[in-house]
mmCIF file of C-alpha atoms and ligand atoms in Angstrom:
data_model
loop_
_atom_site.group_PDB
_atom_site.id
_atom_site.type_symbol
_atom_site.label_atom_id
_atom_site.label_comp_id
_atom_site.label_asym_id
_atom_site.label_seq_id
_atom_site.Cartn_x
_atom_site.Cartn_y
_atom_site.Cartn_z
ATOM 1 C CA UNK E 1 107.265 99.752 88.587
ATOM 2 C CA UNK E 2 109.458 100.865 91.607
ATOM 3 C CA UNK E 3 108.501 103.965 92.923
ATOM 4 C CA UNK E 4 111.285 106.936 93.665
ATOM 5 C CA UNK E 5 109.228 108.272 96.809
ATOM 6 C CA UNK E 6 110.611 106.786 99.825
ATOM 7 C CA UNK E 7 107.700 103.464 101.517
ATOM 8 C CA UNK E 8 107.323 104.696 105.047
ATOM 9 C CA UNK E 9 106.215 101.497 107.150
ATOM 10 C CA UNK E 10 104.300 102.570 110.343
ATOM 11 C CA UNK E 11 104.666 99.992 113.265
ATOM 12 C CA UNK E 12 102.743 100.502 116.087
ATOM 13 C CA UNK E 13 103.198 99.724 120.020
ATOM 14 C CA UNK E 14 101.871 97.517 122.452
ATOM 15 C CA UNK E 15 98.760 97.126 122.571
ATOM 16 C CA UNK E 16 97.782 99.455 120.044
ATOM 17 C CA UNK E 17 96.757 99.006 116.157
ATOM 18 C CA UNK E 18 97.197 100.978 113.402
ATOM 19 C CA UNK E 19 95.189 104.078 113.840
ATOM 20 C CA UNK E 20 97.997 105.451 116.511
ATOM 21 C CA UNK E 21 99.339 106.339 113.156
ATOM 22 C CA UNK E 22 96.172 108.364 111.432
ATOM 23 C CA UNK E 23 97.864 111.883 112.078
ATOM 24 C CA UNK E 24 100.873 110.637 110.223
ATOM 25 C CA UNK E 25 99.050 108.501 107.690
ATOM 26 C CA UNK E 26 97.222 111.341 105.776
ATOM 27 C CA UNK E 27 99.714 114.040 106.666
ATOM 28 C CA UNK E 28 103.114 112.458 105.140
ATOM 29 C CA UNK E 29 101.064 110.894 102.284
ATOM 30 C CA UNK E 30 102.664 113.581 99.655
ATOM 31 C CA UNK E 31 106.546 112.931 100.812
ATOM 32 C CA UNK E 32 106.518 108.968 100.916
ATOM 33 C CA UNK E 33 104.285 106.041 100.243
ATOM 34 C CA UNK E 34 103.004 105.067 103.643
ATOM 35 C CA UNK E 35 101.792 101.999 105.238
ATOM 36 C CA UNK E 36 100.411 101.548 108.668
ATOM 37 C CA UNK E 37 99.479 97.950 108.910
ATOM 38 C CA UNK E 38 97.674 95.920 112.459
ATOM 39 C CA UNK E 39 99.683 94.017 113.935
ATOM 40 C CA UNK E 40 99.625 90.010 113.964
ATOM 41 C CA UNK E 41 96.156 90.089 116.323
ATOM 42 C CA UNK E 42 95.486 93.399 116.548
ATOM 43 C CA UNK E 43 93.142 96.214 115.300
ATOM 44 C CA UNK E 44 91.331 94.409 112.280
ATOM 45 C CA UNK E 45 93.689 91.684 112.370
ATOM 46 C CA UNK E 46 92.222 87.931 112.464
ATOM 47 C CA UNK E 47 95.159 86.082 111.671
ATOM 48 C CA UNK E 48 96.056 82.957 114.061
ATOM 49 C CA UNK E 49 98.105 83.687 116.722
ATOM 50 C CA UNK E 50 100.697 81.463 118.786
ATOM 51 C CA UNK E 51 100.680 81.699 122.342
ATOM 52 C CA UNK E 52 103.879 84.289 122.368
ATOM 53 C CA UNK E 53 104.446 86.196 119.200
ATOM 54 C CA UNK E 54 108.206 87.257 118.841
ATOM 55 C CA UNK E 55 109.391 90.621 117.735
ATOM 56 C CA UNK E 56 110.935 88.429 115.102
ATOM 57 C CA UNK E 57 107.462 86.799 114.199
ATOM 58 C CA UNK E 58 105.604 90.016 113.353
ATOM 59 C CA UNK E 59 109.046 91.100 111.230
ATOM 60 C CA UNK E 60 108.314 88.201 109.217
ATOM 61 C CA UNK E 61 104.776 89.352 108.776
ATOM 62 C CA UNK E 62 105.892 92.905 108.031
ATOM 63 C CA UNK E 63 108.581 91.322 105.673
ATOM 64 C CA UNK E 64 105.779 88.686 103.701
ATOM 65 C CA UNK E 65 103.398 92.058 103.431
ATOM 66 C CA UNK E 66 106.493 94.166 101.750
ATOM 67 C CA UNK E 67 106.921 90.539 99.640
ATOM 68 C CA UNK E 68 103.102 90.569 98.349
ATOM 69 C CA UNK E 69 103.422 94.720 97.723
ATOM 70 C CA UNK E 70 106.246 94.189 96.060
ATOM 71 C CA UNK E 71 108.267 96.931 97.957
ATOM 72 C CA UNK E 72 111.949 96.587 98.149
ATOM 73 C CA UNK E 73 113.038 98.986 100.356
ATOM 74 C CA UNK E 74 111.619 100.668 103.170
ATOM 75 C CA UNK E 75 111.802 103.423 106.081
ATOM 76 C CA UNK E 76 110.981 101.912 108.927
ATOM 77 C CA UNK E 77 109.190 103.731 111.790
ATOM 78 C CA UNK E 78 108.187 101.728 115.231
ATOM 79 C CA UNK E 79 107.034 103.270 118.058
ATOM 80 C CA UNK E 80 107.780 101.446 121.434
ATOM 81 C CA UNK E 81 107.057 97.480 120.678
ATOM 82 C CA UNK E 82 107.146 98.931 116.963
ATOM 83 C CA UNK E 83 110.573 99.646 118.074
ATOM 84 C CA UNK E 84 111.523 96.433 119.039
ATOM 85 C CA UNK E 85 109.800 94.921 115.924
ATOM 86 C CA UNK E 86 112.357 97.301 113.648
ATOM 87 C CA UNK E 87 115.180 95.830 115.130
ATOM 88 C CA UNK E 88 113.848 92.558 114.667
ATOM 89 C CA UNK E 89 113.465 93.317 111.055
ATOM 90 C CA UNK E 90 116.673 94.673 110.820
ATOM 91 C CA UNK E 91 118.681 91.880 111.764
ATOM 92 C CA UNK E 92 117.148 89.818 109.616
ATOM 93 C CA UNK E 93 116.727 92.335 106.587
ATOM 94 C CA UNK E 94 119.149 94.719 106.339
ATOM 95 C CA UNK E 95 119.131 95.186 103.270
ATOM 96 C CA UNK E 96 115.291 96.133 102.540
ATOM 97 C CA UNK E 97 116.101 99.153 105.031
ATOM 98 C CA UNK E 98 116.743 102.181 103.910
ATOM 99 C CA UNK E 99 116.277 104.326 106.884
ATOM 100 C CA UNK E 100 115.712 103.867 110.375
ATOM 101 C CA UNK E 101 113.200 105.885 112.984
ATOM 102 C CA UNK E 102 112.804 104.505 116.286
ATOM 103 C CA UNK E 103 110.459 106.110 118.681
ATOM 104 C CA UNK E 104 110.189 105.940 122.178
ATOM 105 C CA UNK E 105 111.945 102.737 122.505
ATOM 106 C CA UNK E 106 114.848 100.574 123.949
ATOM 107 C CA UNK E 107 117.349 98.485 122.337
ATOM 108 C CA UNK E 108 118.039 96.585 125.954
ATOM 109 C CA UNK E 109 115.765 93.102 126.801
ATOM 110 C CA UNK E 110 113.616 93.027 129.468
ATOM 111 C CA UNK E 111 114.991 92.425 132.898
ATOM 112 C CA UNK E 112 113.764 89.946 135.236
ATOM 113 C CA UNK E 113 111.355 91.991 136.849
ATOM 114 C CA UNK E 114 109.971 92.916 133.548
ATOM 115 C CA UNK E 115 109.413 89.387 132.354
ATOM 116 C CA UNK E 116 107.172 88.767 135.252
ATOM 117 C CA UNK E 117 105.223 91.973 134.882
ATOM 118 C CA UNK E 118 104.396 90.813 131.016
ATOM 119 C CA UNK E 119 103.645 87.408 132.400
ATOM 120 C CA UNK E 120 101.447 89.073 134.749
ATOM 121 C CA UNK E 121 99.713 91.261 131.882
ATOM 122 C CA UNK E 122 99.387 88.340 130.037
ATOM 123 C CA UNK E 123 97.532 86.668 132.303
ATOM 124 C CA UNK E 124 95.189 89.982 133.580
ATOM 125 C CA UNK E 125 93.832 90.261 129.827
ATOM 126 C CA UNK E 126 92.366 86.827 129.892
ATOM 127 C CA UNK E 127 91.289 87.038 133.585
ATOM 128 C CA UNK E 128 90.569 90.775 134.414
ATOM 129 C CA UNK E 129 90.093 91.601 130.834
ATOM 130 C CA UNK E 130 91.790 94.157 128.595
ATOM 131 C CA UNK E 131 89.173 96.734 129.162
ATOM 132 C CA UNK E 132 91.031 97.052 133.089
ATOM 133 C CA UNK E 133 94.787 97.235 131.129
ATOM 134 C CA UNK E 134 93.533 100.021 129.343
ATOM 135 C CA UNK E 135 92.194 102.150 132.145
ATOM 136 C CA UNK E 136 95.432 101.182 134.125
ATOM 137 C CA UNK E 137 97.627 102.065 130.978
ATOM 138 C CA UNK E 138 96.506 104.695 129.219
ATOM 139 C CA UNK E 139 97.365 107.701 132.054
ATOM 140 C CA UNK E 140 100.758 106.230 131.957
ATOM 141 C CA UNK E 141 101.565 106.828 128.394
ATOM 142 C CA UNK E 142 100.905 110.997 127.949
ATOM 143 C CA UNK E 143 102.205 113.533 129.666
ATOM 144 C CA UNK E 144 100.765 115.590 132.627
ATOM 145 C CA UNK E 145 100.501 118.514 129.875
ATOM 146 C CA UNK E 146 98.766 116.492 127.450
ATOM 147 C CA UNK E 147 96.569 115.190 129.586
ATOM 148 C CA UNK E 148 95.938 118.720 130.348
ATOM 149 C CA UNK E 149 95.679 120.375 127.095
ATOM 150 C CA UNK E 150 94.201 117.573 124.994
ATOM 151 C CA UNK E 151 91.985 115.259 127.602
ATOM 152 C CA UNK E 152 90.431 113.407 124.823
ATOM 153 C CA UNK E 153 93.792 112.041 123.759
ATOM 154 C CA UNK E 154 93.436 110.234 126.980
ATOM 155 C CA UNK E 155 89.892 108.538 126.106
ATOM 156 C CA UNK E 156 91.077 108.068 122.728
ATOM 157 C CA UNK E 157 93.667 105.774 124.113
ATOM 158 C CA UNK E 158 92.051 103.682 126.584
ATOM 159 C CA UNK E 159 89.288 103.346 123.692
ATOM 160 C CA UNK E 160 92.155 101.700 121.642
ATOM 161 C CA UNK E 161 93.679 99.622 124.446
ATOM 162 C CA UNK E 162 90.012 98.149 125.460
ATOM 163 C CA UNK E 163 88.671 97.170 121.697
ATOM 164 C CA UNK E 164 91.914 94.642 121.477
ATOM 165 C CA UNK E 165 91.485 90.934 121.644
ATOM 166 C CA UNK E 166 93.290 89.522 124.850
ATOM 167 C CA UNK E 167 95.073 86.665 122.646
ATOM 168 C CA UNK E 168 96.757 89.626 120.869
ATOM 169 C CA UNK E 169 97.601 91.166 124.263
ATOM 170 C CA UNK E 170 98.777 88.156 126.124
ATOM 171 C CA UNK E 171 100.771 86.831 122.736
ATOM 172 C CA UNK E 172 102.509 90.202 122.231
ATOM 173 C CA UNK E 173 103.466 91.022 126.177
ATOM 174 C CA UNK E 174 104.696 87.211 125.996
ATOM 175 C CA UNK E 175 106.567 87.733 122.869
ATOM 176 C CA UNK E 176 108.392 90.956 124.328
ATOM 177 C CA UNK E 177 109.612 89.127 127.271
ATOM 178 C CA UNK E 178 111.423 87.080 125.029
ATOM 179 C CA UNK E 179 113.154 89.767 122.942
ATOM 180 C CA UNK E 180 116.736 89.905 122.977
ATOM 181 C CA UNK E 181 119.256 93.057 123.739
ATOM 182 C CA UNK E 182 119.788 94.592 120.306
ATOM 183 C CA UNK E 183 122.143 97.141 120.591
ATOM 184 C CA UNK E 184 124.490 95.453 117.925
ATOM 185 C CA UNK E 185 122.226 95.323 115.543
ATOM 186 C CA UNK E 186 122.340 99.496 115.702
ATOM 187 C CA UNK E 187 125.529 99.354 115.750
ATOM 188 C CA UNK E 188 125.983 97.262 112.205
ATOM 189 C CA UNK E 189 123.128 99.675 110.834
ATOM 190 C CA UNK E 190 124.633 101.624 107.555
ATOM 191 C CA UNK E 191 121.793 103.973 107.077
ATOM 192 C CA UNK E 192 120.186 107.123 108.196
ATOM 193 C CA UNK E 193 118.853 106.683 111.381
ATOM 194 C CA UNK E 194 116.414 108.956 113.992
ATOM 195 C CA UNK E 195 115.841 108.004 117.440
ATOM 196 C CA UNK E 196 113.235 109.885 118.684
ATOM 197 C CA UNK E 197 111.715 110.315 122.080
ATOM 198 C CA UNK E 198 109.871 112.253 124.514
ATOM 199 C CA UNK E 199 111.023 114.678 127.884
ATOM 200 C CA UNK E 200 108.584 113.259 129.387
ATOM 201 C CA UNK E 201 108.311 109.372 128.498
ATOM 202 C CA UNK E 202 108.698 107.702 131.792
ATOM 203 C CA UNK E 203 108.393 104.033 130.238
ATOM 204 C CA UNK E 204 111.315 105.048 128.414
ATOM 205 C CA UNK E 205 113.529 107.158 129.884
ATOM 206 C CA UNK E 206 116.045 109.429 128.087
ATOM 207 C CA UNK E 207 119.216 107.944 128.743
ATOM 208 C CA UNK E 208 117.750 104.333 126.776
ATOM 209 C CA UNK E 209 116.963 106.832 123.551
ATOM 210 C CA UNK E 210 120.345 107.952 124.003
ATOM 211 C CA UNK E 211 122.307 104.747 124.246
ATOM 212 C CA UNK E 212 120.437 104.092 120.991
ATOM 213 C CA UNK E 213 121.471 107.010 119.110
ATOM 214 C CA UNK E 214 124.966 106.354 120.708
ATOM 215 C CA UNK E 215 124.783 102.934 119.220
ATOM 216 C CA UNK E 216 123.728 104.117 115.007
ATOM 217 C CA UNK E 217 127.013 104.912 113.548
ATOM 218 C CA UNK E 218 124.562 107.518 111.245
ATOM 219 C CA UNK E 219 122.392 108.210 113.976
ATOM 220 C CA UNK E 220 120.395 110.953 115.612
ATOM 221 C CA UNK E 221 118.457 111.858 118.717
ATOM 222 C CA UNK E 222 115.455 113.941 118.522
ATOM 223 C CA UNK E 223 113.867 115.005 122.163
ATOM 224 C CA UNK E 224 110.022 116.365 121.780
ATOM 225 C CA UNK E 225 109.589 118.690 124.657
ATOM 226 C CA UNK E 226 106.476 118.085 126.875
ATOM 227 C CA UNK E 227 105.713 114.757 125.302
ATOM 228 C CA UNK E 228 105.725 111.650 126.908
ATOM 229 C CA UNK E 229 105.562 107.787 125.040
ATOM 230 C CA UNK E 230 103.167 108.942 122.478
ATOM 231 C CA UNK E 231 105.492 111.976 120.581
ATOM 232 C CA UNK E 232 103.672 111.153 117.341
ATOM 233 C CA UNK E 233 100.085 112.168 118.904
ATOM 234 C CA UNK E 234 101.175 114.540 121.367
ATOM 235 C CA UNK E 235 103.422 116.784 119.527
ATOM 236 C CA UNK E 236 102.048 115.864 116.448
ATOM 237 C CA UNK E 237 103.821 118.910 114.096
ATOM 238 C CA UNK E 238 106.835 118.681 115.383
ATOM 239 C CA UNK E 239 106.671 114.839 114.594
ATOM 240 C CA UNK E 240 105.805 114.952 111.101
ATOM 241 C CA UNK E 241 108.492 117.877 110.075
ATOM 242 C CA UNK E 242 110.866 115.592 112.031
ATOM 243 C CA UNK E 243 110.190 112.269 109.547
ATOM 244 C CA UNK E 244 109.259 114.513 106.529
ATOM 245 C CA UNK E 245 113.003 116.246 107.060
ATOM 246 C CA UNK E 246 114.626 112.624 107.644
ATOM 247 C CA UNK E 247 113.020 111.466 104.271
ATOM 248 C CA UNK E 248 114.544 114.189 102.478
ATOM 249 C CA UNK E 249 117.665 112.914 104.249
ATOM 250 C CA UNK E 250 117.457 109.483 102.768
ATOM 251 C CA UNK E 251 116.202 109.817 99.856
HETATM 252 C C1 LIG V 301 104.602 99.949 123.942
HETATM 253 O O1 LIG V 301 104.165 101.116 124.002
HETATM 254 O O2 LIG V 301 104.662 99.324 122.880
HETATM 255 C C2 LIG V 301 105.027 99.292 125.231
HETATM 256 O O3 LIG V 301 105.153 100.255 126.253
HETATM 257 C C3 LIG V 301 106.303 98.538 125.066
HETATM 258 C C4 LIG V 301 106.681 97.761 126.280
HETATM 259 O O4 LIG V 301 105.802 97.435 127.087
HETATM 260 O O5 LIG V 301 107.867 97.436 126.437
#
C-alpha cells in the first residue's frame, strides 16, 4: 500500500557511502520514509563494477532499488556526486520525482583540467592507495570553523574516505569526468526544488549553487553560514529543519 509520507532518497558524494547521511537518517525518520543506500562499490556495496560508472549508471541502480521497494515517487537529496546522480535520475525519470534537494553541487561538466585531475585520482587509488586520497581530501571538504569546533568530524571523514575500495574510487572519479552539463534538465524540472550549499564550500563555490537555483523554475537557494561541502554534518540543525520544512512544502 502506497504510503502518504513523502520517500526521502539520500545520495551520497564522492567517495563517501551511506553513513554521511546517519544524522539525517534517524532524525527525519518521523516526517518521511528515508533511504540512504551505498553507492554502486561503495560502503557495503559488492556489486560488479565497470571500469567508469556514469552518473546515469548509479540512477539506474537508484531507479531498479525504488522498482524492487516498490516506491513510486521520491524526494531526492544528493550531496555533491549525489548531486550529479539526481540530475541523472531526473532526466531519465521525471516523473518518479517529486521534489528536488541538491546540495553542494554543480549542474556544469567537468572542464578539461578537471577530467585529468579525476584521471589522475583514478589512477592514485590503485597506485598510492585510497588511504593517501583521504588524508589529502578530507581537510578540503569542512570548513576552517569546523575543523575548529568539531575536530573529530575531520577523522571521521578521512576514516570514511580510507575504508573504500579503489575500484569504487577510480570507477566513480572516471564516471564524473564523463558527466554532461545539466542545467536543462533544471530548467524542465516542475517540482519543488532546494539548492543548498555552504559559505564556505570552496569545491563548490556559490555562484555554481546559484546558477542552479537560477535554473529550477520552482527553485530555491539555501546558504548555511560557516559550512563548507559537508552542510548536512556541519550545520547539522539547520540542515534537517531546512529538508523537514521543504517536505512540508511538497507534500
Ligand atoms: C563529492 O563530494 O562528491 C565530490 O567533491 C564531487 C566532485 O569531485 O566533483
Amino acid at each position: 500500500m502506497a504510503s502518504a509520507r513523502p520517500t526521502l532518497l539520500f545520495i551520497h558524494g564522492f567517495p563517501l557511502d551511506h553513513t554521511l547521511w546517519d544524522p539525517q537518517t534517524t532524525s527525519l525518520a518521523d516526517v518521511a520514509d528515508v533511504l540512504a543506500p551505498d553507492l554502486r562499490g561503495f560502503g557495503n556495496d559488492r556489486c560488479a563494477l565497470p571500469v567508469a560508472m556514469t552518473m546515469e549508471a548509479y540512477a539506474a541502480d537508484l531507479k531498479a532499488l525504488l522498482d524492487e521497494r516498490g516506491v513510486d515517487r521520491v524526494v531526492l537529496c544528493g550531496l555533491s556526486m549525489g548531486g550529479y546522480i539526481a540530475m541523472a535520475f531526473l532526466e531519465q525519470w521525471p516523473e518518479r520525482v517529486g521534489g528536488l534537494i541538491l546540495c553542494n553541487t554543480r549542474a556544469s561538466a567537468d572542464t578539461l583540467e578537471g577530467q585529468a585531475a579525476r584521471k589522475a585520482t583514478a589512477q592514485n587509488a590503485f597506485a598510492k592507495g585510497v588511504d593517501v586520497i583521504a588524508r589529502a581530501m578530507a581537510p578540503t571538504l569542512l570548513s576552517d570553523l569546523t575543523k575548529r569546533t568539531h575536530p573529530e568530524l575531520m577523522a571521521h571523514m578521512e576514516a570514511m574516505i580510507a575504508r573504500q575500495r579503489p575500484e569504487a574510487v577510480a570507477a566513480a572519479a572516471l564516471g564524473m569526468s564523463e558527466r554532461p552539463d545539466r542545467h536543462h534538465v533544471l530548467r524542465a524540472c516542475t517540482v519543488p526544488a532546494l539548492v543548498i550549499t555552504g559559505s564556505n564550500d570552496a569545491l563548490m563555490p556559490l555562484p555554481t549553487s546559484r546558477s542552479m537555483a537560477e535554473a529550477l523554475p520552482h527553485g530555491r537557494l539555501v546558504v548555511l553560514e560557516h559550512a563548507a561541502h559537508l552542510t548536512n554534518l556541519e550545520a547539522t540543525d539547520d540542515f534537517n529543519s531546512t529538508v523537514r520544512a521543504f517536505l512540508k512544502e511538497v507534500n
